[in-house]
């Protein structure tokens, strides 16, 4: 009976039903405020201390060569390019195993394994793996893009296929890391992102690609991205001049999918293309875009270009 009475008393008090014997009721306790949702944790992207599986968008450039047997020595000459953008968030899967120190890459079901014995570089800002056999060689680089970039990794895989008499080279670029969560995306205001534009070579002579330091603007209130990037090739082989291009980025941002998409045009060159990308880190502090550029001039096949713009919110 004593135990039953104690439980009854406790229940009444917890519900505000107890009180003094003169009929006065106790005041109900104030409701506990609902705590604000905790901010998501964002890991440093270039952290290889544990096994990690990441997914990413990708851009791919295929270069086809023809084998010329009309002289000594015989040689390959450029035939044509094919470039493709793969905006699906799971187009690329990258797995790093901390146990075996290996990297597995799955790019649209094109699978490559890079075991520890193929690793060439293991630096604080770069990991490089390479292997080759009679008909094929593959190379992958995972790089920290800049000292002030914490949430994006730059990845590039190169594959040379010598199985056919016509040589094919494939270059694939992908960005991955700590993506900004939907609830953490800014919803108003304009933000400028200062960063680097880097591409493969726009020439057939082996000169360097485009490089420049520029800014792009994102309006989160209007869900648009825009900006003009003036860029120049980093090197040139005489007598060919440096190539210059002013590239105009214009597109949309989907906060629901954390995804950019848009077009690239140029007022002073024959390049045009498309881009996609995402935000990374807390409150969208970093931006990573991938793109291709194609030349519209008539005449012989023109080189295509693939590249990235990686920046940080100012």
Short mmCIF file of C-alpha atoms in Angstrom, two decimals:
data_model
loop_
_atom_site.label_atom_id
_atom_site.label_comp_id
_atom_site.label_asym_id
_atom_site.label_seq_id
_atom_site.Cartn_x
_atom_site.Cartn_y
_atom_site.Cartn_z
CA UNK A 1 0.00 0.00 0.00
CA UNK A 2 2.84 2.40 0.79
CA UNK A 3 4.46 1.72 -2.62
CA UNK A 4 1.15 2.28 -4.47
CA UNK A 5 0.57 5.52 -2.60
CA UNK A 6 4.08 6.76 -3.46
CA UNK A 7 3.62 6.04 -7.17
CA UNK A 8 0.23 7.73 -7.19
CA UNK A 9 1.67 10.79 -5.48
CA UNK A 10 4.57 10.97 -7.87
CA UNK A 11 2.23 10.73 -10.88
CA UNK A 12 -0.06 13.47 -9.58
CA UNK A 13 2.83 15.80 -8.87
CA UNK A 14 4.39 15.22 -12.27
CA UNK A 15 1.08 16.03 -13.97
CA UNK A 16 0.32 19.09 -11.84
CA UNK A 17 -2.49 17.26 -10.05
CA UNK A 18 -1.06 17.51 -6.54
CA UNK A 19 -1.36 20.56 -4.37
CA UNK A 20 -2.23 21.91 -0.97
CA UNK A 21 -5.14 20.55 0.98
CA UNK A 22 -7.11 23.75 0.56
CA UNK A 23 -7.83 22.99 -3.16
CA UNK A 24 -5.23 25.26 -4.76
CA UNK A 25 -3.58 23.76 -7.83
CA UNK A 26 0.17 23.76 -8.45
CA UNK A 27 1.43 25.69 -11.48
CA UNK A 28 2.43 23.48 -14.42
CA UNK A 29 6.16 23.65 -15.19
CA UNK A 30 7.19 25.62 -18.27
CA UNK A 31 7.77 23.38 -21.30
CA UNK A 32 11.36 22.60 -22.10
CA UNK A 33 12.39 24.57 -25.20
CA UNK A 34 13.22 22.49 -28.26
CA UNK A 35 16.97 22.71 -28.82
CA UNK A 36 18.16 24.11 -32.13
CA UNK A 37 19.42 21.44 -34.52
CA UNK A 38 23.12 20.84 -34.17
CA UNK A 39 25.34 22.11 -36.96
CA UNK A 40 26.59 19.25 -39.13
CA UNK A 41 30.22 18.22 -38.71
CA UNK A 42 32.43 18.62 -41.78
CA UNK A 43 35.57 16.53 -42.07
CA UNK A 44 38.76 17.68 -43.70
CA UNK A 45 38.62 16.18 -47.18
CA UNK A 46 42.31 15.28 -47.40
CA UNK A 47 42.14 12.88 -44.46
CA UNK A 48 43.35 9.37 -45.21
CA UNK A 49 43.51 8.10 -41.64
CA UNK A 50 40.39 5.96 -42.07
CA UNK A 51 38.52 4.04 -44.74
CA UNK A 52 36.23 6.33 -46.70
CA UNK A 53 33.81 5.87 -49.59
CA UNK A 54 32.83 9.00 -51.50
CA UNK A 55 30.66 9.75 -54.51
CA UNK A 56 31.07 12.55 -57.02
CA UNK A 57 30.19 14.10 -60.34
CA UNK A 58 32.71 13.76 -63.16
CA UNK A 59 33.87 15.09 -66.51
CA UNK A 60 35.63 12.97 -69.11
CA UNK A 61 37.82 13.69 -72.15
CA UNK A 62 38.63 10.99 -74.72
CA UNK A 63 41.45 11.62 -77.18
CA UNK A 64 41.72 9.40 -80.27
CA UNK A 65 44.89 9.04 -82.33
CA UNK A 66 45.52 7.49 -85.74
CA UNK A 67 48.64 5.43 -86.38
CA UNK A 68 50.67 6.63 -89.36
CA UNK A 69 52.85 4.05 -91.09
CA UNK A 70 54.10 6.22 -93.94
CA UNK A 71 57.56 6.89 -92.62
CA UNK A 72 60.36 6.00 -90.22
CA UNK A 73 59.56 6.09 -87.41
CA UNK A 74 55.85 5.35 -87.50
CA UNK A 75 53.81 7.58 -85.19
CA UNK A 76 50.36 8.52 -83.90
CA UNK A 77 48.60 11.74 -84.87
CA UNK A 78 45.58 13.38 -83.26
CA UNK A 79 42.26 12.38 -84.79
CA UNK A 80 39.43 13.75 -82.61
CA UNK A 81 38.12 14.43 -79.10
CA UNK A 82 34.96 13.40 -77.26
CA UNK A 83 34.07 15.21 -74.02
CA UNK A 84 31.22 14.39 -71.64
CA UNK A 85 29.91 15.85 -68.39
CA UNK A 86 28.40 13.42 -65.86
CA UNK A 87 26.37 15.47 -63.36
CA UNK A 88 24.82 12.61 -61.37
CA UNK A 89 26.07 12.76 -57.80
CA UNK A 90 26.99 9.06 -57.88
CA UNK A 91 28.63 9.01 -61.33
CA UNK A 92 31.96 8.38 -59.61
CA UNK A 93 32.73 6.32 -56.52
CA UNK A 94 36.09 6.61 -54.78
CA UNK A 95 37.06 4.23 -52.01
CA UNK A 96 40.22 4.53 -49.93
CA UNK A 97 41.12 1.66 -47.60
CA UNK A 98 43.17 2.64 -44.57
CA UNK A 99 44.08 -1.03 -44.04
CA UNK A 100 45.54 -1.71 -47.47
CA UNK A 101 46.25 1.93 -48.47
CA UNK A 102 44.61 1.18 -51.82
CA UNK A 103 42.24 3.26 -53.92
CA UNK A 104 39.31 1.79 -55.87
CA UNK A 105 37.77 4.00 -58.54
CA UNK A 106 34.44 3.31 -60.21
CA UNK A 107 33.69 5.81 -62.97
CA UNK A 108 30.38 4.89 -64.62
CA UNK A 109 31.18 1.18 -64.09
CA UNK A 110 34.71 1.61 -65.46
CA UNK A 111 36.53 0.10 -62.50
CA UNK A 112 40.20 0.50 -61.60
CA UNK A 113 42.07 -0.70 -58.51
CA UNK A 114 45.26 1.00 -57.37
CA UNK A 115 46.98 -1.13 -54.69
CA UNK A 116 49.69 0.12 -52.34
CA UNK A 117 52.52 -1.18 -54.51
CA UNK A 118 51.46 1.19 -57.31
CA UNK A 119 51.69 4.29 -55.13
CA UNK A 120 54.28 6.78 -56.35
CA UNK A 121 53.69 9.77 -54.08
CA UNK A 122 52.32 10.00 -50.54
CA UNK A 123 52.63 13.67 -49.59
CA UNK A 124 50.71 15.91 -47.23
CA UNK A 125 48.80 17.36 -50.19
CA UNK A 126 48.98 14.67 -52.89
CA UNK A 127 48.60 10.94 -53.42
CA UNK A 128 49.61 9.43 -56.77
CA UNK A 129 49.25 5.84 -57.99
CA UNK A 130 50.41 4.39 -61.33
CA UNK A 131 50.50 1.00 -63.02
CA UNK A 132 51.04 -0.27 -66.55
CA UNK A 133 51.14 -3.42 -68.66
CA UNK A 134 51.63 -4.20 -72.33
CA UNK A 135 48.42 -2.62 -73.53
CA UNK A 136 47.30 -0.27 -70.81
CA UNK A 137 48.58 2.20 -68.27
CA UNK A 138 46.55 4.02 -65.61
CA UNK A 139 47.41 6.88 -63.34
CA UNK A 140 45.41 8.55 -60.56
CA UNK A 141 46.14 11.70 -58.56
CA UNK A 142 44.25 12.88 -55.48
CA UNK A 143 45.30 16.43 -54.60
CA UNK A 144 44.49 19.06 -52.00
CA UNK A 145 43.70 21.93 -54.40
CA UNK A 146 45.15 24.75 -52.29
CA UNK A 147 46.38 25.46 -48.78
CA UNK A 148 43.17 27.34 -47.92
CA UNK A 149 40.82 24.65 -49.31
CA UNK A 150 39.79 22.21 -46.60
CA UNK A 151 36.70 20.38 -47.83
CA UNK A 152 37.42 19.52 -51.49
CA UNK A 153 39.69 16.93 -53.06
CA UNK A 154 40.71 17.17 -56.70
CA UNK A 155 40.93 13.82 -58.47
CA UNK A 156 42.19 13.01 -61.96
CA UNK A 157 42.57 9.62 -63.61
CA UNK A 158 44.44 9.11 -66.88
CA UNK A 159 44.16 5.92 -68.93
CA UNK A 160 46.18 5.10 -72.06
CA UNK A 161 44.86 2.21 -74.12
CA UNK A 162 47.27 0.69 -76.68
CA UNK A 163 45.24 -2.44 -77.37
CA UNK A 164 44.10 -1.20 -80.77
CA UNK A 165 46.33 0.16 -83.53
CA UNK A 166 44.53 3.45 -82.90
CA UNK A 167 45.64 4.76 -79.53
CA UNK A 168 43.02 6.16 -77.12
CA UNK A 169 43.72 8.35 -74.10
CA UNK A 170 41.05 8.99 -71.45
CA UNK A 171 41.23 11.75 -68.84
CA UNK A 172 38.67 11.94 -66.04
CA UNK A 173 38.33 14.71 -63.46
CA UNK A 174 36.18 14.56 -60.33
CA UNK A 175 35.81 16.61 -57.15
CA UNK A 176 34.66 15.16 -53.84
CA UNK A 177 34.80 15.83 -50.13
CA UNK A 178 32.53 17.25 -47.42
CA UNK A 179 29.45 18.47 -49.29
CA UNK A 180 27.34 21.23 -47.75
CA UNK A 181 24.13 19.79 -46.32
CA UNK A 182 20.79 21.13 -47.56
CA UNK A 183 19.91 22.74 -44.21
CA UNK A 184 23.30 24.48 -44.09
CA UNK A 185 23.06 26.25 -47.47
CA UNK A 186 22.71 30.06 -47.25
CA UNK A 187 19.24 31.23 -48.24
CA UNK A 188 19.83 34.91 -48.90
CA UNK A 189 22.44 37.40 -50.03
CA UNK A 190 25.22 37.30 -52.60
CA UNK A 191 28.52 35.55 -52.02
CA UNK A 192 31.74 35.89 -54.01
CA UNK A 193 34.03 32.88 -54.37
CA UNK A 194 37.68 33.57 -55.13
CA UNK A 195 39.55 30.68 -56.70
CA UNK A 196 41.51 29.07 -59.51
CA UNK A 197 40.41 27.91 -62.95
CA UNK A 198 42.57 25.06 -64.28
CA UNK A 199 42.15 23.01 -67.50
CA UNK A 200 43.80 20.47 -69.69
CA UNK A 201 45.71 21.77 -72.71
CA UNK A 202 43.70 23.52 -75.48
CA UNK A 203 46.41 22.75 -78.05
CA UNK A 204 47.76 19.68 -79.80
CA UNK A 205 51.44 20.49 -79.23
CA UNK A 206 51.61 19.59 -75.54
CA UNK A 207 51.62 23.14 -74.19
CA UNK A 208 50.01 23.94 -70.86
CA UNK A 209 46.33 24.38 -70.11
CA UNK A 210 44.39 27.45 -69.06
CA UNK A 211 45.01 28.88 -65.58
CA UNK A 212 43.74 32.01 -63.84
CA UNK A 213 42.74 33.49 -60.49
CA UNK A 214 39.22 34.87 -60.61
CA UNK A 215 35.90 35.16 -58.79
CA UNK A 216 32.40 33.86 -59.37
CA UNK A 217 29.28 35.25 -57.67
CA UNK A 218 26.43 33.18 -56.26
CA UNK A 219 23.10 34.82 -55.44
CA UNK A 220 21.39 32.53 -52.95
CA UNK A 221 18.25 34.66 -52.95
CA UNK A 222 17.84 34.23 -56.72
CA UNK A 223 19.58 30.84 -57.05
CA UNK A 224 21.97 31.95 -59.78
CA UNK A 225 25.70 31.79 -60.39
CA UNK A 226 27.59 34.07 -62.74
CA UNK A 227 30.97 35.55 -63.41
CA UNK A 228 33.57 36.31 -66.06
CA UNK A 229 36.95 34.57 -66.03
CA UNK A 230 39.79 35.97 -68.12
CA UNK A 231 42.32 33.20 -68.65
CA UNK A 232 45.51 32.38 -70.58
CA UNK A 233 47.44 29.18 -71.24
CA UNK A 234 50.33 28.77 -68.82
CA UNK A 235 52.88 27.89 -71.51
CA UNK A 236 53.35 27.87 -75.27
CA UNK A 237 55.65 26.07 -77.68
CA UNK A 238 57.30 28.36 -80.22
CA UNK A 239 56.19 29.59 -82.69
CA UNK A 240 52.63 29.11 -81.40
CA UNK A 241 51.31 32.01 -79.30
CA UNK A 242 49.70 31.82 -75.89
CA UNK A 243 45.94 31.29 -76.10
CA UNK A 244 43.64 33.72 -74.33
CA UNK A 245 39.92 33.37 -73.63
CA UNK A 246 37.36 35.32 -71.65
CA UNK A 247 34.90 32.79 -70.26
CA UNK A 248 31.44 33.74 -69.04
CA UNK A 249 29.84 31.39 -66.48
CA UNK A 250 26.05 31.66 -66.16
CA UNK A 251 23.77 29.16 -64.49
CA UNK A 252 21.42 28.10 -61.73
CA UNK A 253 21.82 26.73 -58.23
CA UNK A 254 19.46 24.16 -56.71
CA UNK A 255 19.59 24.32 -52.91
CA UNK A 256 17.45 21.19 -52.66
CA UNK A 257 20.11 19.17 -54.51
CA UNK A 258 23.13 21.33 -53.71
CA UNK A 259 23.94 21.47 -57.41
CA UNK A 260 25.08 24.07 -59.91
CA UNK A 261 24.39 23.76 -63.64
CA UNK A 262 24.91 26.18 -66.48
CA UNK A 263 26.66 27.27 -69.64
CA UNK A 264 30.03 28.80 -70.49
CA UNK A 265 30.33 31.25 -73.37
CA UNK A 266 33.17 33.39 -74.69
CA UNK A 267 33.09 36.76 -76.43
CA UNK A 268 36.66 36.63 -77.73
CA UNK A 269 37.29 32.94 -78.51
CA UNK A 270 35.56 29.97 -80.15
CA UNK A 271 35.20 28.10 -76.84
CA UNK A 272 31.86 27.24 -75.27
CA UNK A 273 30.78 24.58 -72.83
CA UNK A 274 28.74 23.48 -69.83
CA UNK A 275 29.46 23.10 -66.13
CA UNK A 276 28.13 21.50 -62.98
CA UNK A 277 29.28 21.49 -59.38
CA UNK A 278 28.47 21.68 -55.70
CA UNK A 279 29.13 23.57 -52.46
CA UNK A 280 31.38 22.17 -49.76
CA UNK A 281 31.93 22.79 -46.07
CA UNK A 282 29.97 24.74 -43.44
CA UNK A 283 27.53 27.32 -44.86
CA UNK A 284 28.76 26.65 -48.38
CA UNK A 285 32.21 28.03 -47.61
CA UNK A 286 33.84 26.39 -50.66
CA UNK A 287 32.76 25.82 -54.26
CA UNK A 288 33.86 23.19 -56.76
CA UNK A 289 32.84 23.22 -60.44
CA UNK A 290 33.78 20.85 -63.27
CA UNK A 291 33.27 21.65 -66.95
CA UNK A 292 34.19 21.00 -70.55
CA UNK A 293 34.94 23.47 -73.35
CA UNK A 294 34.61 22.78 -77.06
CA UNK A 295 35.71 24.90 -80.01
CA UNK A 296 33.13 25.84 -82.64
CA UNK A 297 35.52 26.89 -85.43
CA UNK A 298 35.20 25.11 -88.75
CA UNK A 299 38.05 23.09 -90.17
CA UNK A 300 40.12 20.25 -88.72
CA UNK A 301 39.05 18.67 -85.44
CA UNK A 302 39.67 21.10 -82.61
CA UNK A 303 40.87 20.10 -79.15
CA UNK A 304 38.33 19.93 -76.35
CA UNK A 305 39.21 21.03 -72.81
CA UNK A 306 38.09 19.80 -69.39
CA UNK A 307 38.77 21.59 -66.13
CA UNK A 308 37.74 22.87 -62.73
CA UNK A 309 37.02 26.03 -60.83
CA UNK A 310 37.68 25.66 -57.09
CA UNK A 311 37.21 28.59 -54.75
CA UNK A 312 36.53 29.84 -51.26
CA UNK A 313 33.87 32.26 -50.05
CA UNK A 314 35.24 35.73 -49.37
#
